[in-house]
Short mmCIF file of C-alpha atoms in Angstrom, two decimals:
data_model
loop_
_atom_site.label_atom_id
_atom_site.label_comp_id
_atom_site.label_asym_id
_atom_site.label_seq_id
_atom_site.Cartn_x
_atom_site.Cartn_y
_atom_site.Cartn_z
CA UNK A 1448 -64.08 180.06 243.05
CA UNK A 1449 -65.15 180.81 239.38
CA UNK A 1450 -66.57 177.67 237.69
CA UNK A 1451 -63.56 177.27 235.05
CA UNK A 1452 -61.39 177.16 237.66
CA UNK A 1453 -63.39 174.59 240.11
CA UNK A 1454 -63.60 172.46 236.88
CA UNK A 1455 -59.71 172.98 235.95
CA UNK A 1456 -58.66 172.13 239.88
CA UNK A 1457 -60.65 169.22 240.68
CA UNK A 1458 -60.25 167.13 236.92
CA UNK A 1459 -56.52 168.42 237.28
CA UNK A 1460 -56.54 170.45 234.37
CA UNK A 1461 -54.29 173.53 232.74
CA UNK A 1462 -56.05 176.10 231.00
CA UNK A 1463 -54.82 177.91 228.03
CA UNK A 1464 -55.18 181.92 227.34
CA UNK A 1465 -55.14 183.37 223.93
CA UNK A 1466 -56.01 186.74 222.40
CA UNK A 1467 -57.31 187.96 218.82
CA UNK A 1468 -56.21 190.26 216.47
CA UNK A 1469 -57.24 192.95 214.01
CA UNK A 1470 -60.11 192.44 211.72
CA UNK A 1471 -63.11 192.37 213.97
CA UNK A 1472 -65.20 195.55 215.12
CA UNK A 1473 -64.23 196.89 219.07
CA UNK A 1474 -66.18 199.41 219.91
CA UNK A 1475 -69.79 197.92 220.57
CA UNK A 1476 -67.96 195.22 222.31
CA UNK A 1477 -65.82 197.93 224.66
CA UNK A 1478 -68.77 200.33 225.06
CA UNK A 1479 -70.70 196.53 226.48
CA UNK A 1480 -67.85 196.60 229.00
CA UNK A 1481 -67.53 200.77 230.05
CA UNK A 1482 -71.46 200.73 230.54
CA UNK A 1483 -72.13 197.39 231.55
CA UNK A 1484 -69.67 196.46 233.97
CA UNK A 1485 -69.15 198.70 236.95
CA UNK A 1486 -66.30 196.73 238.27
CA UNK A 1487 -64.23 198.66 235.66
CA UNK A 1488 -64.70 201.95 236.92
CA UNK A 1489 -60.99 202.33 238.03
CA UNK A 1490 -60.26 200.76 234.61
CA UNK A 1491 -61.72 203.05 232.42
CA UNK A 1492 -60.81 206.13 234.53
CA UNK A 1493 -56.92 205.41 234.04
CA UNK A 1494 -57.33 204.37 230.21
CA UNK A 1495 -59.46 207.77 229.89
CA UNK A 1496 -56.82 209.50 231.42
CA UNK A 1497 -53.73 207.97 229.72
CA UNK A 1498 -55.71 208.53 226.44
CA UNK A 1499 -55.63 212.54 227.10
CA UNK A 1500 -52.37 212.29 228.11
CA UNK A 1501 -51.40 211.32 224.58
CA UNK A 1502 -52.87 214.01 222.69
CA UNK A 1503 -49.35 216.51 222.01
CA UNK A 1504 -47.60 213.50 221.20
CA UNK A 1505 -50.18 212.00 219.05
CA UNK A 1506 -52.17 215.31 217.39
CA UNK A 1507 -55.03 215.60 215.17
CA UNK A 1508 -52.09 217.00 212.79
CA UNK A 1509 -50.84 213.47 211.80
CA UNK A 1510 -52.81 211.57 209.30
CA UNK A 1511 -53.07 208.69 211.31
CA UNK A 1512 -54.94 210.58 214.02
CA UNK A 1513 -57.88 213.02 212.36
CA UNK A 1514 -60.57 212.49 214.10
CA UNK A 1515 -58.50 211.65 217.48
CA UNK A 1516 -59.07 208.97 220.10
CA UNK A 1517 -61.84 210.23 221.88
CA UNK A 1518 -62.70 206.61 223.65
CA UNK A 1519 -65.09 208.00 226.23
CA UNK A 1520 -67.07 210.26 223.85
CA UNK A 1521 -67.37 207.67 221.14
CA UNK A 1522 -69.00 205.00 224.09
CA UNK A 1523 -70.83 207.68 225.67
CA UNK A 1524 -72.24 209.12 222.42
CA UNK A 1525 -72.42 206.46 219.73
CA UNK A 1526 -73.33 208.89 217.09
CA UNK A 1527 -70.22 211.15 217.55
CA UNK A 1528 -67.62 208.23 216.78
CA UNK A 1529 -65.61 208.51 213.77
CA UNK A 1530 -66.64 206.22 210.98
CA UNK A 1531 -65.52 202.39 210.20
CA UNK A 1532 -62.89 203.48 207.76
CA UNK A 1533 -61.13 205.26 210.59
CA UNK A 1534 -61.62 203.08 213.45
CA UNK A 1535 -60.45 200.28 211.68
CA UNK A 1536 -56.53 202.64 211.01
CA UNK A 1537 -53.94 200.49 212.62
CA UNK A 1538 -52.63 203.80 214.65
CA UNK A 1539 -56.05 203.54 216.24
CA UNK A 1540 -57.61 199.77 216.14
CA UNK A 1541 -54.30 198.07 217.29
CA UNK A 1542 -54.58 200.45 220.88
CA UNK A 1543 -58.37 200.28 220.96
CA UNK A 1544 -58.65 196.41 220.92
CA UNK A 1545 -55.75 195.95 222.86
CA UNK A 1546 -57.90 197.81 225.65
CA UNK A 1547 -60.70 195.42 224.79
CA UNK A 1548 -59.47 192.48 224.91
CA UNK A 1549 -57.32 193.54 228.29
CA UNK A 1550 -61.22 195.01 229.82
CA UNK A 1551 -62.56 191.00 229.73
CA UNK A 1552 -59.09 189.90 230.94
CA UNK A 1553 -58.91 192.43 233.47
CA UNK A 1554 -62.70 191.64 234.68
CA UNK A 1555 -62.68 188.23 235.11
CA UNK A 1556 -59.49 188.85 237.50
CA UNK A 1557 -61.73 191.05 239.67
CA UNK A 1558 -64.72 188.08 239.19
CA UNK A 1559 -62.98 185.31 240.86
CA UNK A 1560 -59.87 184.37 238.34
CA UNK A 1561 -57.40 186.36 240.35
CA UNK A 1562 -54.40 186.71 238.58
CA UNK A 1563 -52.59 184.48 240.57
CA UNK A 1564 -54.60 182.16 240.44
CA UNK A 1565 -55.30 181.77 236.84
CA UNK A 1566 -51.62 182.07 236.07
CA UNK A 1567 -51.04 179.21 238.52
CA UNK A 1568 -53.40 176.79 235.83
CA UNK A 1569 -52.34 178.28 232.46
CA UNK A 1570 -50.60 176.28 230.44
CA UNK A 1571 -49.41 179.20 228.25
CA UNK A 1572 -50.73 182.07 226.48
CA UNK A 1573 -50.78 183.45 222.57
CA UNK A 1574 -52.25 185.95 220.58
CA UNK A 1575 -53.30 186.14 217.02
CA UNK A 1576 -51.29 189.28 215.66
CA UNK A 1577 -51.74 192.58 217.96
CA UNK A 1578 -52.93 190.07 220.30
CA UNK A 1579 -49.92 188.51 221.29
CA UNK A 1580 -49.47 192.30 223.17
CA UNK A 1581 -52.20 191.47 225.82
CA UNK A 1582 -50.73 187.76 226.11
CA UNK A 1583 -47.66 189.55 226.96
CA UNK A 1584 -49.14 191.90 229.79
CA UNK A 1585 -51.35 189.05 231.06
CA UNK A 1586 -48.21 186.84 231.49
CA UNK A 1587 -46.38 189.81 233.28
CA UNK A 1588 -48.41 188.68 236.22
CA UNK A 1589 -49.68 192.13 237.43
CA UNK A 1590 -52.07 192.48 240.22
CA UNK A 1591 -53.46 195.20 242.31
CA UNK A 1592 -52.49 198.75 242.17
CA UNK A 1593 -49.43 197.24 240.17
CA UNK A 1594 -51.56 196.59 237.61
CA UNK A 1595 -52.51 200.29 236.82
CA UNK A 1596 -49.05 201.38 237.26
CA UNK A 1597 -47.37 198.85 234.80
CA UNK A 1598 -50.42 200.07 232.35
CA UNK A 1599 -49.76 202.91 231.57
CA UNK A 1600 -46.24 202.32 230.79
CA UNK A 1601 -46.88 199.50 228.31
CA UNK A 1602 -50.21 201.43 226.72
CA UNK A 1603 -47.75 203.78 225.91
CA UNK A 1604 -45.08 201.44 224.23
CA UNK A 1605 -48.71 199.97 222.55
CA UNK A 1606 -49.53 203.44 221.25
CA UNK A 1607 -46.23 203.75 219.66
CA UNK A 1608 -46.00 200.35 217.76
CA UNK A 1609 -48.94 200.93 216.54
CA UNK A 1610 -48.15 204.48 215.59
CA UNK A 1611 -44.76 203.18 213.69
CA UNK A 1612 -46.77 200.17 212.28
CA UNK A 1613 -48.80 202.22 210.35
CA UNK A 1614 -46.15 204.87 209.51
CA UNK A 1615 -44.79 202.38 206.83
CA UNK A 1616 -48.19 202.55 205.20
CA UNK A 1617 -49.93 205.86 204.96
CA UNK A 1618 -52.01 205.96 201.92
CA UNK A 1619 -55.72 205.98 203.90
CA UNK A 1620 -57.29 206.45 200.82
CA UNK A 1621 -57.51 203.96 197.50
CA UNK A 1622 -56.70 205.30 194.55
CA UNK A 1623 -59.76 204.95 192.12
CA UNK A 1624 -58.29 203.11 189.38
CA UNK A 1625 -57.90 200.26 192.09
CA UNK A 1626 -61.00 200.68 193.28
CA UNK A 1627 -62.67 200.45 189.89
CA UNK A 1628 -60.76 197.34 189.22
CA UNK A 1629 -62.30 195.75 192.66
CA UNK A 1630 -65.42 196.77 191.68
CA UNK A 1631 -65.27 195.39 188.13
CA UNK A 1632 -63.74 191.95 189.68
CA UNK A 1633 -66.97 192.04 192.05
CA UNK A 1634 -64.65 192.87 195.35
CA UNK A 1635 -66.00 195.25 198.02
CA UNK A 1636 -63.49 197.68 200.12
CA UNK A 1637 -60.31 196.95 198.69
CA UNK A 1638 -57.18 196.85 201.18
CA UNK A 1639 -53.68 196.03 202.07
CA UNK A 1640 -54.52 192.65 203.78
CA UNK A 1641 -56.97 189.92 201.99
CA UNK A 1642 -58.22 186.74 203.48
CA UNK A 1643 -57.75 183.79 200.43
CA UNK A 1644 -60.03 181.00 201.04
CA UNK A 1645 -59.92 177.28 199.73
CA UNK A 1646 -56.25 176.96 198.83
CA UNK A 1647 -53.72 174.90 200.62
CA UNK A 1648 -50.70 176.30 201.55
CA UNK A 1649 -48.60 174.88 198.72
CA UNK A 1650 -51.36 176.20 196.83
CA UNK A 1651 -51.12 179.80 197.80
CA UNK A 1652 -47.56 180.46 197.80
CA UNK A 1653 -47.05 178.84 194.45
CA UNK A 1654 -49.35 181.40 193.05
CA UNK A 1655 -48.11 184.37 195.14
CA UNK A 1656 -44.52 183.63 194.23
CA UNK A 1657 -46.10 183.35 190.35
CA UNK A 1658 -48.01 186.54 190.58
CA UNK A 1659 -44.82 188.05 191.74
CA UNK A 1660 -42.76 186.78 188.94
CA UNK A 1661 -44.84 187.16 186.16
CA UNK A 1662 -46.52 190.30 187.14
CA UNK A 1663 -42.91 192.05 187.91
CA UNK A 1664 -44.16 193.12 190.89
CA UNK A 1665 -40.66 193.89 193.23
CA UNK A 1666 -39.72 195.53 196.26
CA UNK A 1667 -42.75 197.47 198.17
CA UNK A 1668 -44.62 196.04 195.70
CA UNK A 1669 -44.80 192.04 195.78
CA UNK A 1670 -47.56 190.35 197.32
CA UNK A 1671 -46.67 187.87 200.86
CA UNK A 1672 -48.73 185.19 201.91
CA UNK A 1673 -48.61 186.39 205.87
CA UNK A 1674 -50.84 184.56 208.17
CA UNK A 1675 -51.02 181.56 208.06
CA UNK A 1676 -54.43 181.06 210.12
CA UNK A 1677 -55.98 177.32 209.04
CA UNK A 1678 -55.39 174.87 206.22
CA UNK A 1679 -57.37 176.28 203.67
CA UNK A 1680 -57.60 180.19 205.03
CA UNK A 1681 -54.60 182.64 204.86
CA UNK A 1682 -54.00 185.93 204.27
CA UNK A 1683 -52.12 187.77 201.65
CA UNK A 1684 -50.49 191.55 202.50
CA UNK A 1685 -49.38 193.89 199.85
CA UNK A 1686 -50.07 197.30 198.09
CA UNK A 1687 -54.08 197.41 197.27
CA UNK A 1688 -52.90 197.63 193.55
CA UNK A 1689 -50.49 195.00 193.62
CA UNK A 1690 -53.59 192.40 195.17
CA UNK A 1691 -55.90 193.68 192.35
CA UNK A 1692 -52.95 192.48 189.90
CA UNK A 1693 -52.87 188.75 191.77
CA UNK A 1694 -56.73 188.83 191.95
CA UNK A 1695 -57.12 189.19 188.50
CA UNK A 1696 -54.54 187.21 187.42
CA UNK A 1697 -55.97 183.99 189.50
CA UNK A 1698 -59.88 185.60 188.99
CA UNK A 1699 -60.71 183.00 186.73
CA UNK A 1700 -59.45 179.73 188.75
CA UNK A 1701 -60.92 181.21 192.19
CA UNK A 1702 -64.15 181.58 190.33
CA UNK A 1703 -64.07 177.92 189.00
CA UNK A 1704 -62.79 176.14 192.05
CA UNK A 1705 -65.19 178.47 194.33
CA UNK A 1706 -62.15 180.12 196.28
CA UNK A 1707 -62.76 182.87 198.41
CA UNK A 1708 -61.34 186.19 198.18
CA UNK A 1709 -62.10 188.79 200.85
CA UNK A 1710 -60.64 192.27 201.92
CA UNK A 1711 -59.63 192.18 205.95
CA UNK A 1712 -60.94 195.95 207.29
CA UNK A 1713 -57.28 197.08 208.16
CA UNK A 1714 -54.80 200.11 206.71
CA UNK A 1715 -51.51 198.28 206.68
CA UNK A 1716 -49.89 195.06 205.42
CA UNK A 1717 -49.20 193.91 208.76
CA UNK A 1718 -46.67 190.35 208.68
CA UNK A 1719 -44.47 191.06 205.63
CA UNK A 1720 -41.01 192.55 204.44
CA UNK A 1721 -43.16 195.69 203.31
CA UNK A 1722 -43.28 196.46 206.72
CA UNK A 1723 -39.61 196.01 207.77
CA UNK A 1724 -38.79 200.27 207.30
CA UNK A 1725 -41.28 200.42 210.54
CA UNK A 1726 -39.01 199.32 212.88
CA UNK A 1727 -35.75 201.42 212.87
CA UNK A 1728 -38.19 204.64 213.18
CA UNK A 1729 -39.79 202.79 216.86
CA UNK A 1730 -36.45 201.81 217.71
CA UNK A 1731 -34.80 205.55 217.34
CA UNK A 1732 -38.05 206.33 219.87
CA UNK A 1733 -37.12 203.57 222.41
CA UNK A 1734 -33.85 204.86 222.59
CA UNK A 1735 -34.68 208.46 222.40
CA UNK A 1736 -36.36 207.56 225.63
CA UNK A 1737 -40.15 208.53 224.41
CA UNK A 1738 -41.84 205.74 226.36
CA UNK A 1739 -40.23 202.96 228.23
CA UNK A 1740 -40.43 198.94 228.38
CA UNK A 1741 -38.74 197.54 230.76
CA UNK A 1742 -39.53 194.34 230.36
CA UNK A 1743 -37.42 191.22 229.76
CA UNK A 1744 -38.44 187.51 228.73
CA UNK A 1745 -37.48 186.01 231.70
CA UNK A 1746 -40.16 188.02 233.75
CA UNK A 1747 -43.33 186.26 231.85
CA UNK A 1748 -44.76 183.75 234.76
CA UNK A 1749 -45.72 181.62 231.95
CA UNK A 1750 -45.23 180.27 228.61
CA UNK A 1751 -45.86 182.84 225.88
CA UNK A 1752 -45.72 181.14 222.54
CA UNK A 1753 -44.53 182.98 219.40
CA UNK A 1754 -46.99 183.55 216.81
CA UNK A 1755 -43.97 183.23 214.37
CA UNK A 1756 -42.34 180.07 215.27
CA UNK A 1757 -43.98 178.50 218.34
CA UNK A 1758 -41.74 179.09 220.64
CA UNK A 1759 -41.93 179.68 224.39
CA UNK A 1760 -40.66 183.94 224.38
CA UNK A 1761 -39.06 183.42 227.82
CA UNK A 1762 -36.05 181.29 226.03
CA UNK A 1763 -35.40 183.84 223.16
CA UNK A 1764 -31.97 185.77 223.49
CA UNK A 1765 -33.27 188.93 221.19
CA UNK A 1766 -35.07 191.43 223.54
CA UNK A 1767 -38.72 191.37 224.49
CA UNK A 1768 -39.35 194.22 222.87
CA UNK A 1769 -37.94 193.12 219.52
CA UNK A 1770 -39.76 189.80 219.30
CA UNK A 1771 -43.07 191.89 220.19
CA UNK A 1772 -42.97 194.86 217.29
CA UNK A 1773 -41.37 191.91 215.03
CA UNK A 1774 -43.86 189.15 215.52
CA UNK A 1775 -46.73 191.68 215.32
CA UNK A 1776 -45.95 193.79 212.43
CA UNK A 1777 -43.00 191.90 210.08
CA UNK A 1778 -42.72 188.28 210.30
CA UNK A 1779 -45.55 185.90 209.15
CA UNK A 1780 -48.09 184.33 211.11
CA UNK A 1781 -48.05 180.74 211.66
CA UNK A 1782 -51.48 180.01 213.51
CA UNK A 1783 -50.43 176.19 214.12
CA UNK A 1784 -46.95 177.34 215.49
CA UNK A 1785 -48.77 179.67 218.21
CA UNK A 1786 -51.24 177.24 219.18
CA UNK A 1787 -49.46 174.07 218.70
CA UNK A 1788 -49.50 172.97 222.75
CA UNK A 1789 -52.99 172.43 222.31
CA UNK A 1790 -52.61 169.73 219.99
CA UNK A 1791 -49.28 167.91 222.37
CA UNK A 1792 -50.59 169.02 225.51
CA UNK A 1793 -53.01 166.50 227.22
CA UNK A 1794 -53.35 168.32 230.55
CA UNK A 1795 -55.15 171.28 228.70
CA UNK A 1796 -59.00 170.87 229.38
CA UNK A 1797 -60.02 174.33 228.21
CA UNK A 1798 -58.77 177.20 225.52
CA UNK A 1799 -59.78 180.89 227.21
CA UNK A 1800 -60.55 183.49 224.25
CA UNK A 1801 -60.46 187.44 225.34
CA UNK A 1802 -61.69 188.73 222.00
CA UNK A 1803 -62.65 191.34 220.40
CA UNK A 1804 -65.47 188.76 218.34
CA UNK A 1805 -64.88 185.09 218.10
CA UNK A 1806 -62.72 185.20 215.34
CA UNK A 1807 -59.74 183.82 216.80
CA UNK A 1808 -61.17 181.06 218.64
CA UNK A 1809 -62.89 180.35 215.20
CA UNK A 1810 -59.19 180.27 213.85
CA UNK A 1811 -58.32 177.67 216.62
CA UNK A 1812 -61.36 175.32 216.05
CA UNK A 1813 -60.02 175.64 212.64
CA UNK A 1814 -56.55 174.53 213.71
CA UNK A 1815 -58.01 171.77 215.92
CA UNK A 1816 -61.20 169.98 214.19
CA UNK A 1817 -59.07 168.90 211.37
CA UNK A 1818 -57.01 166.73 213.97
CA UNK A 1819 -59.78 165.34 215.65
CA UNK A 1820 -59.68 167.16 218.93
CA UNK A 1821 -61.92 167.95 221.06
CA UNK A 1822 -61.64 170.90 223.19
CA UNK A 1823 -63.92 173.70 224.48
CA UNK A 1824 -62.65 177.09 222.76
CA UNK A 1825 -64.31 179.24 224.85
CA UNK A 1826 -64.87 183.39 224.23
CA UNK A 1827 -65.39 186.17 226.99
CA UNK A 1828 -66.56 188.15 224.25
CA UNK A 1829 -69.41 185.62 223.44
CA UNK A 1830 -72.31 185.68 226.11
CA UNK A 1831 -73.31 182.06 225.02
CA UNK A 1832 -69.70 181.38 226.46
CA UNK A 1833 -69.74 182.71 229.78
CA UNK A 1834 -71.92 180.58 232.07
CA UNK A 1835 -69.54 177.70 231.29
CA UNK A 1836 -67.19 180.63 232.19
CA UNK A 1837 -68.48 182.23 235.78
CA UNK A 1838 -71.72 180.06 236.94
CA UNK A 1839 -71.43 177.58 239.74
#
């Protein structure tokens, strides 16, 4: 039996699954996986193939897609992968670490955390953002040559959230007027999502909700705090322009009080009403019968815990696949909400991170040392992590 699991069975312990989110570079971490780990032959092969499969509905022709999703090429030949700017477009990152962070899940099933198993000691699962579409999967419980089948059904509904997501924001590049003012204000690689540092949340939406007021900024164009990720870190979505506007009004006071202000590499200002024209286009798609999801809440095996209010999925009445494209790419993030069993839950001797990077189970330490627990956070993407993970 794999060492997390011996530990978790014999000091009669749960263990409790999350997943990041967006904002972290994938592809050194997947290519680790495809060229390291030949236990995911049969992996790769039917992502690979489920990738070409893609390509009439998904052409070069769209904006979102220029320079394709040529996974294998860009692991096999490094040099021939687009650049940053592109990998980090929603239509593509959102899919891409989604097959990330499912590669470690999907591994340490095959070495010695069979599904069963692990399900049978998780407390419950989460996901920061995107993430909570893994936790999803994972929590469907699929094993075997199940497994592949159910994938390539839900990669498909994955593809098309994401593809929707960022069909409500399709301006790739930044005008240069707004990136003149960044540069002026001392702010590298302005987008539509910005991490604000050093401000409590009282803090933060008082001057959001001033910088929308005073600045006239309305509609499409207001500024949202929208994750909610520690204390003293959040995130603010909006137009690029409209966040130069609040950054310059507050410039001053950040400077003075030493608060942070940094651009998130993403193309879309995921968690926020300027998001909310997404969903009728995904829903028309659903219907229309252009990929399926036939899943329902009551057929997670365990708790999967809302990243908006903290609540256990399997006892919400709105579909599955509304609280999924919802939670991911309208409502806010509450970090503490999605997490929150870890601070109640006293039969939880381990938190289980799948990536991509340690940001997430940075976010969590963030969530936790401030209430004085202790509790190993613990990353499959970090190789410090994984002897506590797989050694006897």
């Amino acid at each position: 039996m794999a060492k997390l699991l011996h530990d978790a069975k014999a000091n009669n312990k749960k263990i409790f699954l999350q997943f990041g989110g967006q904002g972290a570079p994938y592809l050194k971490e997947i290519t680790k996986l495809y060229k390291e780990e030949p236990l995911l032959k049969e992996y790769f092969e039917t992502v690979f193939s489920l990738l070409s499969e893609f390509e009439s509905s998904f052409p070069k022709s769209d904006s979102r897609y220029t320079f394709g999703y040529d996974l294998k090429s860009w692991m096999e030949s490094p040099e021939s992968a687009p650049s940053e700017d592109y990998l980090i477009r929603g239509s593509v990152s959102v899919p891409m670490i989604f097959l990330t962070q499912l590669g470690h899940y999907h591994l340490m099933n095959l070495k010695g955390y069979s599904t069963s198993l692990l399900l049978s000691l998780t407390s419950g699962i989460t996901g920061h953002s995107q993430g909570i579409l893994a936790a999803t999967f994972a929590s469907l419980g699929f094993e075997g040559k199940e497994f592949y089948s159910q994938l390539k059904d839900y990669f498909r509904f994955v593809f098309y959230l994401a593809f929707h997501a960022q069909g409500a924001f399709l301006e790739f590049e930044i005008p240069a007027v707004v990136a003149e003012g960044n540069t002026a204000n001392g702010d590298k690689n302005p987008a539509p999502m910005v991490a604000v540092i050093g401000y409590n949340k009282e803090e933060l939406e008082d001057r959001v909700n001033r910088a929308n007021k005073d600045l006239g900024l309305t509609g499409t164009e207001m500024v949202h705090v929208s994750l909610y990720n520690t204390p003293d870190s959040m995130i603010v979505s909006g137009h690029p322009a409209s966040l130069l506007k609040f950054r310059s009004k507050f410039k001053a006071e950040m400077d003075e009080s030493k608060k942070k202000f940094v651009y998130l590499r993403t193309t879309a200002p995921f968690h926020c009403p300027a998001m909310e024209n997404s969903w009728p286009g995904f829903l028309k798609d659903f219907n229309d019968g252009k990929f399926l999801f036939n899943y329902k809440a009551s057929d997670l095996k365990v708790p999967v815990y809302s990243i908006f209010d903290g609540d256990d999925i399997r006892k919400k009445s709105v579909p599955l696949i509304e609280v999924l494209y919802k939670d991911i790419v309208i409502r806010p993030l509450y970090w503490d909400k999605a997490v929150g069993s870890l601070f109640t839950d006293t039969s939880i001797g381990y938190c289980l991170d799948f990536g991509p990077s340690v940001v997430s189970s940075k976010l969590t330490g963030g969530q936790l040392t401030p209430r004085g627990i202790t509790l190993p956070v613990l990353c499959l993407a970090n190789p410090k992590d994984l002897k506590q993970i797989y050694e006897a």
